[in-house]
mmCIF file of C-alpha atoms in Angstrom:
data_model
loop_
_atom_site.group_PDB
_atom_site.id
_atom_site.type_symbol
_atom_site.label_atom_id
_atom_site.label_comp_id
_atom_site.label_asym_id
_atom_site.label_seq_id
_atom_site.Cartn_x
_atom_site.Cartn_y
_atom_site.Cartn_z
ATOM 1 C CA MET A 1495 -49.983 66.970 236.940
ATOM 2 C CA THR A 1496 -52.927 64.729 236.015
ATOM 3 C CA ARG A 1497 -56.505 65.339 236.998
ATOM 4 C CA VAL A 1498 -58.998 62.501 237.103
ATOM 5 C CA ALA A 1499 -62.670 62.390 237.988
ATOM 6 C CA ALA A 1500 -65.003 59.799 239.463
ATOM 7 C CA VAL A 1501 -68.768 59.978 239.065
ATOM 8 C CA ASP A 1502 -70.968 57.745 241.201
ATOM 9 C CA CYS A 1503 -74.544 57.556 239.936
ATOM 10 C CA GLY A 1504 -76.808 55.931 242.481
ATOM 11 C CA THR A 1505 -80.532 55.474 242.947
ATOM 12 C CA ASN A 1506 -81.066 58.818 244.641
ATOM 13 C CA SER A 1507 -78.094 61.036 243.813
ATOM 14 C CA ILE A 1508 -75.172 61.544 241.465
ATOM 15 C CA ARG A 1509 -71.791 62.470 242.936
ATOM 16 C CA LEU A 1510 -68.597 63.907 241.491
ATOM 17 C CA LEU A 1511 -65.036 63.814 242.812
ATOM 18 C CA ILE A 1512 -62.147 65.512 240.980
ATOM 19 C CA HIS A 1513 -58.679 64.448 242.097
ATOM 20 C CA ASP A 1514 -55.252 65.822 241.243
ATOM 21 C CA THR A 1515 -52.572 63.114 241.357
ATOM 22 C CA GLU A 1516 -50.129 65.581 242.940
ATOM 23 C CA ALA A 1517 -52.279 67.987 244.955
ATOM 24 C CA GLY A 1518 -55.137 65.688 246.044
ATOM 25 C CA GLU A 1519 -58.828 66.547 246.068
ATOM 26 C CA VAL A 1520 -59.872 69.428 243.829
ATOM 27 C CA SER A 1521 -63.633 69.371 244.201
ATOM 28 C CA ARG A 1522 -66.619 67.223 245.094
ATOM 29 C CA ARG A 1523 -70.311 67.590 244.307
ATOM 30 C CA ASN A 1524 -73.535 65.786 245.207
ATOM 31 C CA THR A 1525 -76.859 66.314 243.417
ATOM 32 C CA ILE A 1526 -80.192 64.640 244.140
ATOM 33 C CA VAL A 1527 -81.621 63.354 240.835
ATOM 34 C CA ARG A 1528 -83.824 60.398 241.943
ATOM 35 C CA LEU A 1529 -82.715 58.305 238.971
ATOM 36 C CA GLY A 1530 -84.393 55.260 240.484
ATOM 37 C CA GLN A 1531 -87.847 56.889 240.370
ATOM 38 C CA GLY A 1532 -90.355 54.213 239.361
ATOM 39 C CA VAL A 1533 -87.789 51.520 238.555
ATOM 40 C CA ASP A 1534 -89.187 49.052 241.106
ATOM 41 C CA GLU A 1535 -92.698 49.551 239.702
ATOM 42 C CA THR A 1536 -92.047 49.634 235.951
ATOM 43 C CA GLY A 1537 -88.593 48.080 235.578
ATOM 44 C CA ALA A 1538 -87.460 51.139 233.625
ATOM 45 C CA PHE A 1539 -86.100 54.642 234.111
ATOM 46 C CA ALA A 1540 -88.689 57.419 233.935
ATOM 47 C CA PRO A 1541 -87.847 59.936 231.163
ATOM 48 C CA GLU A 1542 -87.883 62.806 233.658
ATOM 49 C CA ALA A 1543 -85.409 60.947 235.889
ATOM 50 C CA ILE A 1544 -82.966 60.575 233.008
ATOM 51 C CA GLU A 1545 -83.387 64.267 232.196
ATOM 52 C CA ARG A 1546 -82.617 65.288 235.777
ATOM 53 C CA THR A 1547 -79.526 63.102 235.666
ATOM 54 C CA ARG A 1548 -78.525 64.559 232.294
ATOM 55 C CA ALA A 1549 -78.727 68.091 233.654
ATOM 56 C CA ALA A 1550 -76.585 67.252 236.693
ATOM 57 C CA LEU A 1551 -74.018 65.330 234.650
ATOM 58 C CA ALA A 1552 -73.784 68.140 232.076
ATOM 59 C CA ASP A 1553 -72.999 70.516 234.931
ATOM 60 C CA TYR A 1554 -70.329 68.129 236.206
ATOM 61 C CA VAL A 1555 -68.797 67.810 232.743
ATOM 62 C CA GLU A 1556 -68.494 71.576 232.499
ATOM 63 C CA GLU A 1557 -66.677 71.581 235.836
ATOM 64 C CA MET A 1558 -64.365 68.782 234.692
ATOM 65 C CA GLN A 1559 -63.512 70.769 231.582
ATOM 66 C CA ARG A 1560 -62.796 73.903 233.627
ATOM 67 C CA GLU A 1561 -60.560 71.937 235.998
ATOM 68 C CA GLY A 1562 -58.573 70.249 233.242
ATOM 69 C CA VAL A 1563 -59.716 66.667 233.875
ATOM 70 C CA THR A 1564 -58.310 64.236 231.314
ATOM 71 C CA ARG A 1565 -59.603 60.910 232.652
ATOM 72 C CA VAL A 1566 -63.058 60.107 233.977
ATOM 73 C CA ARG A 1567 -64.739 56.958 235.239
ATOM 74 C CA MET A 1568 -68.463 56.914 235.897
ATOM 75 C CA VAL A 1569 -70.063 54.004 237.727
ATOM 76 C CA ALA A 1570 -73.772 53.311 238.028
ATOM 77 C CA THR A 1571 -75.207 51.180 240.784
ATOM 78 C CA SER A 1572 -78.509 49.750 242.015
ATOM 79 C CA ALA A 1573 -81.110 51.568 239.901
ATOM 80 C CA THR A 1574 -79.163 51.083 236.678
ATOM 81 C CA ARG A 1575 -78.617 47.411 237.447
ATOM 82 C CA ASP A 1576 -82.407 47.006 237.557
ATOM 83 C CA ALA A 1577 -83.568 49.237 234.660
ATOM 84 C CA ALA A 1578 -84.475 47.556 231.381
ATOM 85 C CA ASN A 1579 -84.053 50.766 229.334
ATOM 86 C CA ARG A 1580 -80.573 51.594 230.537
ATOM 87 C CA GLU A 1581 -79.287 51.929 226.964
ATOM 88 C CA ASP A 1582 -80.907 55.384 226.905
ATOM 89 C CA PHE A 1583 -78.916 56.207 230.022
ATOM 90 C CA PHE A 1584 -75.691 54.890 228.503
ATOM 91 C CA ALA A 1585 -76.181 56.921 225.340
ATOM 92 C CA MET A 1586 -76.633 60.075 227.388
ATOM 93 C CA THR A 1587 -73.499 59.448 229.436
ATOM 94 C CA ARG A 1588 -71.448 58.577 226.339
ATOM 95 C CA GLU A 1589 -72.404 61.893 224.749
ATOM 96 C CA LEU A 1590 -71.538 63.965 227.816
ATOM 97 C CA LEU A 1591 -68.488 62.135 229.177
ATOM 98 C CA GLY A 1592 -67.000 62.022 225.689
ATOM 99 C CA ARG A 1593 -66.408 65.752 225.966
ATOM 100 C CA VAL A 1594 -63.856 64.986 228.702
ATOM 101 C CA GLN A 1595 -62.452 61.642 227.581
ATOM 102 C CA PRO A 1596 -63.376 60.283 224.125
ATOM 103 C CA GLY A 1597 -65.151 56.960 224.376
ATOM 104 C CA ALA A 1598 -65.961 57.261 228.085
ATOM 105 C CA VAL A 1599 -69.350 55.918 229.138
ATOM 106 C CA ALA A 1600 -70.996 54.979 232.409
ATOM 107 C CA GLU A 1601 -70.469 51.387 233.451
ATOM 108 C CA VAL A 1602 -72.765 49.349 235.622
ATOM 109 C CA ILE A 1603 -70.927 47.736 238.500
ATOM 110 C CA SER A 1604 -72.236 44.824 240.503
ATOM 111 C CA GLY A 1605 -73.294 45.266 244.078
ATOM 112 C CA GLU A 1606 -70.308 43.210 245.185
ATOM 113 C CA GLU A 1607 -67.899 45.426 243.254
ATOM 114 C CA GLU A 1608 -69.577 48.470 244.774
ATOM 115 C CA ALA A 1609 -68.966 47.031 248.241
ATOM 116 C CA ARG A 1610 -65.358 46.155 247.385
ATOM 117 C CA SER A 1611 -64.511 49.593 246.000
ATOM 118 C CA THR A 1612 -66.036 51.284 249.031
ATOM 119 C CA PHE A 1613 -64.117 48.988 251.358
ATOM 120 C CA GLN A 1614 -60.839 49.876 249.614
ATOM 121 C CA ALA A 1615 -61.502 53.577 250.233
ATOM 122 C CA VAL A 1616 -62.291 52.908 253.891
ATOM 123 C CA ARG A 1617 -59.100 50.860 254.319
ATOM 124 C CA ARG A 1618 -56.984 53.663 252.844
ATOM 125 C CA TRP A 1619 -58.617 56.190 255.168
ATOM 126 C CA TYR A 1620 -57.998 54.209 258.377
ATOM 127 C CA GLY A 1621 -54.846 52.301 257.432
ATOM 128 C CA TRP A 1622 -53.555 48.865 258.368
ATOM 129 C CA SER A 1623 -53.522 49.518 262.117
ATOM 130 C CA ALA A 1624 -57.336 49.284 262.142
ATOM 131 C CA GLY A 1625 -57.114 45.498 261.771
ATOM 132 C CA ARG A 1626 -60.286 43.820 260.551
ATOM 133 C CA ILE A 1627 -62.708 46.412 259.205
ATOM 134 C CA THR A 1628 -66.415 45.774 258.785
ATOM 135 C CA ASN A 1629 -68.086 48.382 256.604
ATOM 136 C CA LEU A 1630 -71.773 49.171 256.057
ATOM 137 C CA ASP A 1631 -73.046 51.462 253.303
ATOM 138 C CA ILE A 1632 -76.738 52.312 252.840
ATOM 139 C CA GLY A 1633 -77.712 53.688 249.452
ATOM 140 C CA GLY A 1634 -81.037 54.501 247.912
ATOM 141 C CA GLY A 1635 -81.470 51.082 246.339
ATOM 142 C CA SER A 1636 -79.163 48.714 248.192
ATOM 143 C CA LEU A 1637 -77.136 47.988 251.310
ATOM 144 C CA GLU A 1638 -73.503 46.993 250.892
ATOM 145 C CA LEU A 1639 -71.638 45.066 253.591
ATOM 146 C CA SER A 1640 -67.979 44.065 253.609
ATOM 147 C CA THR A 1641 -65.333 42.813 256.002
ATOM 148 C CA GLY A 1642 -61.617 42.135 255.745
ATOM 149 C CA THR A 1643 -58.107 42.524 257.102
ATOM 150 C CA ASP A 1644 -56.390 43.445 253.839
ATOM 151 C CA GLU A 1645 -56.653 46.094 251.110
ATOM 152 C CA HIS A 1646 -59.613 44.235 249.652
ATOM 153 C CA PRO A 1647 -62.386 42.584 251.691
ATOM 154 C CA ASP A 1648 -62.600 38.899 252.486
ATOM 155 C CA LEU A 1649 -66.361 39.066 251.981
ATOM 156 C CA ALA A 1650 -68.587 41.601 250.225
ATOM 157 C CA PHE A 1651 -72.372 41.570 249.868
ATOM 158 C CA SER A 1652 -75.072 43.729 248.297
ATOM 159 C CA LEU A 1653 -78.685 43.413 249.422
ATOM 160 C CA ASP A 1654 -81.806 45.154 248.121
ATOM 161 C CA LEU A 1655 -82.199 47.089 251.369
ATOM 162 C CA GLY A 1656 -81.731 50.659 250.204
ATOM 163 C CA ALA A 1657 -83.486 53.434 252.118
ATOM 164 C CA GLY A 1658 -85.386 54.742 249.106
ATOM 165 C CA ARG A 1659 -86.457 51.315 247.891
ATOM 166 C CA LEU A 1660 -87.777 50.231 251.306
ATOM 167 C CA THR A 1661 -89.581 53.525 251.857
ATOM 168 C CA HIS A 1662 -91.366 53.167 248.529
ATOM 169 C CA ASN A 1663 -92.217 49.486 248.963
ATOM 170 C CA TRP A 1664 -93.236 49.486 252.636
ATOM 171 C CA PHE A 1665 -94.525 52.875 253.762
ATOM 172 C CA ASP A 1666 -97.756 54.309 252.365
ATOM 173 C CA THR A 1667 -98.577 56.760 255.168
ATOM 174 C CA ASP A 1668 -96.716 59.706 256.638
ATOM 175 C CA PRO A 1669 -95.619 59.024 259.329
ATOM 176 C CA PRO A 1670 -95.446 55.263 258.757
ATOM 177 C CA GLU A 1671 -97.796 52.999 260.683
ATOM 178 C CA LYS A 1672 -96.290 51.203 263.669
ATOM 179 C CA LYS A 1673 -97.252 47.811 262.276
ATOM 180 C CA LYS A 1674 -95.478 48.621 258.986
ATOM 181 C CA VAL A 1675 -92.348 49.659 260.872
ATOM 182 C CA SER A 1676 -92.467 46.391 262.833
ATOM 183 C CA ALA A 1677 -93.038 44.316 259.697
ATOM 184 C CA LEU A 1678 -90.176 46.052 257.916
ATOM 185 C CA ARG A 1679 -87.866 45.307 260.853
ATOM 186 C CA ASP A 1680 -88.694 41.603 260.536
ATOM 187 C CA PHE A 1681 -88.125 41.698 256.776
ATOM 188 C CA ILE A 1682 -84.727 43.379 257.124
ATOM 189 C CA ASP A 1683 -83.659 40.865 259.768
ATOM 190 C CA ALA A 1684 -84.531 37.969 257.466
ATOM 191 C CA GLU A 1685 -82.755 39.502 254.461
ATOM 192 C CA LEU A 1686 -79.579 40.067 256.493
ATOM 193 C CA GLU A 1687 -79.365 36.594 257.976
ATOM 194 C CA ASP A 1688 -77.204 34.778 255.414
ATOM 195 C CA ALA A 1689 -74.679 37.571 254.843
ATOM 196 C CA VAL A 1690 -74.367 38.262 258.568
ATOM 197 C CA THR A 1691 -73.768 34.580 259.362
ATOM 198 C CA GLN A 1692 -70.866 34.476 256.918
ATOM 199 C CA MET A 1693 -69.405 37.773 258.107
ATOM 200 C CA LYS A 1694 -69.519 36.844 261.792
ATOM 201 C CA ALA A 1695 -67.734 33.591 261.001
ATOM 202 C CA MET A 1696 -64.720 35.682 259.913
ATOM 203 C CA GLY A 1697 -64.303 37.032 263.448
ATOM 204 C CA PRO A 1698 -65.056 40.324 265.169
ATOM 205 C CA ALA A 1699 -64.126 43.626 263.599
ATOM 206 C CA GLY A 1700 -61.339 45.713 265.022
ATOM 207 C CA LEU A 1701 -63.187 48.695 263.570
ATOM 208 C CA ALA A 1702 -66.815 48.989 262.465
ATOM 209 C CA VAL A 1703 -67.439 51.713 259.892
ATOM 210 C CA GLY A 1704 -70.427 53.349 258.248
ATOM 211 C CA THR A 1705 -70.266 55.132 254.911
ATOM 212 C CA SER A 1706 -72.948 56.981 252.916
ATOM 213 C CA LYS A 1707 -75.122 60.032 253.453
ATOM 214 C CA THR A 1708 -77.613 57.978 255.463
ATOM 215 C CA PHE A 1709 -75.027 57.127 258.122
ATOM 216 C CA ARG A 1710 -73.704 60.687 258.212
ATOM 217 C CA THR A 1711 -77.236 61.990 258.748
ATOM 218 C CA LEU A 1712 -77.964 59.461 261.497
ATOM 219 C CA ALA A 1713 -74.710 60.352 263.233
ATOM 220 C CA ARG A 1714 -75.565 64.044 263.046
ATOM 221 C CA LEU A 1715 -79.031 63.419 264.489
ATOM 222 C CA THR A 1716 -77.487 61.592 267.434
ATOM 223 C CA GLY A 1717 -75.037 64.354 268.256
ATOM 224 C CA SER A 1718 -72.038 64.130 265.927
ATOM 225 C CA ALA A 1719 -70.436 67.216 264.435
ATOM 226 C CA PRO A 1720 -72.041 68.871 261.384
ATOM 227 C CA SER A 1721 -70.479 68.541 257.931
ATOM 228 C CA SER A 1722 -69.254 72.133 258.221
ATOM 229 C CA ALA A 1723 -66.737 70.943 260.852
ATOM 230 C CA GLY A 1724 -64.806 69.211 258.074
ATOM 231 C CA PRO A 1725 -63.942 65.604 257.181
ATOM 232 C CA TYR A 1726 -61.269 65.076 259.848
ATOM 233 C CA VAL A 1727 -63.565 65.423 262.856
ATOM 234 C CA LYS A 1728 -64.332 62.018 264.348
ATOM 235 C CA ARG A 1729 -68.008 61.102 264.014
ATOM 236 C CA THR A 1730 -69.680 58.048 265.506
ATOM 237 C CA LEU A 1731 -73.065 56.366 265.641
ATOM 238 C CA THR A 1732 -73.950 54.226 268.663
ATOM 239 C CA ALA A 1733 -76.554 51.489 268.820
ATOM 240 C CA PRO A 1734 -78.366 52.964 271.875
ATOM 241 C CA GLY A 1735 -78.431 56.415 270.287
ATOM 242 C CA LEU A 1736 -79.809 54.969 267.058
ATOM 243 C CA ARG A 1737 -82.574 53.069 268.828
ATOM 244 C CA GLN A 1738 -83.659 56.215 270.646
ATOM 245 C CA LEU A 1739 -83.579 58.168 267.393
ATOM 246 C CA ILE A 1740 -85.816 55.655 265.601
ATOM 247 C CA SER A 1741 -88.483 55.863 268.289
ATOM 248 C CA PHE A 1742 -88.464 59.635 267.817
ATOM 249 C CA ILE A 1743 -88.323 60.106 264.040
ATOM 250 C CA SER A 1744 -90.667 57.228 263.188
ATOM 251 C CA ARG A 1745 -93.523 59.229 264.778
ATOM 252 C CA MET A 1746 -92.755 62.389 262.785
ATOM 253 C CA THR A 1747 -93.922 63.398 259.334
ATOM 254 C CA ALA A 1748 -91.357 63.829 256.565
ATOM 255 C CA ALA A 1749 -91.923 67.588 256.693
ATOM 256 C CA ASP A 1750 -91.171 67.670 260.414
ATOM 257 C CA ARG A 1751 -88.080 65.513 259.949
ATOM 258 C CA ALA A 1752 -86.849 67.953 257.300
ATOM 259 C CA ASP A 1753 -86.800 70.649 259.998
ATOM 260 C CA LEU A 1754 -84.240 68.680 262.010
ATOM 261 C CA GLU A 1755 -80.676 69.918 261.730
ATOM 262 C CA GLY A 1756 -78.736 67.764 259.290
ATOM 263 C CA VAL A 1757 -81.754 66.330 257.441
ATOM 264 C CA SER A 1758 -82.386 67.597 253.916
ATOM 265 C CA SER A 1759 -85.897 67.815 252.493
ATOM 266 C CA ASN A 1760 -84.785 65.482 249.692
ATOM 267 C CA ARG A 1761 -83.966 62.706 252.160
ATOM 268 C CA SER A 1762 -86.371 63.269 255.055
ATOM 269 C CA HIS A 1763 -88.939 60.836 253.652
ATOM 270 C CA GLN A 1764 -86.504 57.906 253.624
ATOM 271 C CA ILE A 1765 -84.465 58.429 256.772
ATOM 272 C CA VAL A 1766 -86.727 56.173 258.870
ATOM 273 C CA ALA A 1767 -86.171 53.201 256.567
ATOM 274 C CA GLY A 1768 -82.460 54.011 256.458
ATOM 275 C CA ALA A 1769 -82.320 54.081 260.243
ATOM 276 C CA LEU A 1770 -84.083 50.718 260.458
ATOM 277 C CA VAL A 1771 -81.528 49.161 258.097
ATOM 278 C CA ALA A 1772 -78.667 50.669 260.092
ATOM 279 C CA GLU A 1773 -80.079 49.438 263.410
ATOM 280 C CA ALA A 1774 -80.786 45.936 262.131
ATOM 281 C CA SER A 1775 -77.324 45.612 260.562
ATOM 282 C CA MET A 1776 -75.543 46.806 263.697
ATOM 283 C CA ARG A 1777 -77.630 44.572 265.935
ATOM 284 C CA ALA A 1778 -77.111 41.491 263.754
ATOM 285 C CA LEU A 1779 -73.347 42.063 263.602
ATOM 286 C CA ASP A 1780 -73.061 42.852 267.334
ATOM 287 C CA ILE A 1781 -71.823 46.374 266.600
ATOM 288 C CA GLU A 1782 -72.309 48.867 269.410
ATOM 289 C CA LYS A 1783 -70.526 51.778 267.724
ATOM 290 C CA LEU A 1784 -69.709 52.757 264.142
ATOM 291 C CA GLU A 1785 -67.175 55.297 263.009
ATOM 292 C CA ILE A 1786 -68.335 57.410 260.081
ATOM 293 C CA CYS A 1787 -65.819 57.446 257.238
ATOM 294 C CA PRO A 1788 -65.829 60.446 254.863
ATOM 295 C CA TRP A 1789 -64.512 58.316 252.003
ATOM 296 C CA ALA A 1790 -66.741 55.882 250.107
ATOM 297 C CA LEU A 1791 -67.405 54.688 246.538
ATOM 298 C CA ARG A 1792 -66.133 57.782 244.690
ATOM 299 C CA GLU A 1793 -62.810 57.581 246.453
ATOM 300 C CA GLY A 1794 -62.640 53.841 245.782
ATOM 301 C CA VAL A 1795 -63.172 54.486 242.075
ATOM 302 C CA ILE A 1796 -60.357 57.060 242.091
ATOM 303 C CA LEU A 1797 -58.038 54.693 243.979
ATOM 304 C CA ARG A 1798 -58.645 51.851 241.548
ATOM 305 C CA ARG A 1799 -57.919 54.106 238.599
ATOM 306 C CA THR A 1800 -54.763 55.665 240.041
ATOM 307 C CA ASP A 1801 -53.501 52.303 241.320
ATOM 308 C CA LYS A 1802 -53.706 50.997 237.756
ATOM 309 C CA GLY A 1803 -51.613 53.884 236.452
ATOM 310 C CA LEU A 1804 -54.433 55.964 234.910
ATOM 311 C CA GLU A 1805 -54.743 53.727 231.867
#
């Protein structure tokens, strides 16, 4: 029996998955740390953001030790790609992860690799019978898009269209002004154009998929089952349902959105921007319905490690 762990450290949250090579999933965790706080403004991590991340990672390390994890891989994405002082972050992760696996340290992965790893997890979840899969993943700092017919995607893109980043850069009132929402729509459309043109040239998807907390929240708000129903319940997000949702939530304050079932107070401020990215991506790719996949980057990291024989 071998137990391995994957840690995905994004702009908004840090996530843990512990996997037993014989028994399957052991545990998973998700903690909001807002690591990307201030990175777009200053180009560096705020000390308090690193401390929040340290506290969450220390908690995860304790759990890994309790569960007998012997191998760990930690990946860092959008915020860490952009932060000039990331050596402080690396030093912190080296200290903590070394308690599980000597020499382990967080590694920054490119946006394309992030999209590719997520796609691999989605392919394993749905299998070969799904045909061409097109996957969308909205994080705090970036949007990943991928499409392919094989284990790995034919095309993978990462764009700076994360829900947290757009909220910070575009909305300065609560709720956002209508003209800002309209301007952001135009901006997203323009940013998507090149990637979408290339993806559509590959042919239509047999299955369109959404991964990430943003898509799960949007699906819940449009009538899909709650997370308590378990990962095997089919969840979908339709384009008409999403358009109706945007017209509703864009007029609400963040506090009011936090009262909606399925929306956490930590994410209520950025769900409008996330919904706009989702709607624009689906519209540009001619997607009328997405299936929500419970597997994403963490599972892709685990798959890549186990496929390589746990070296």
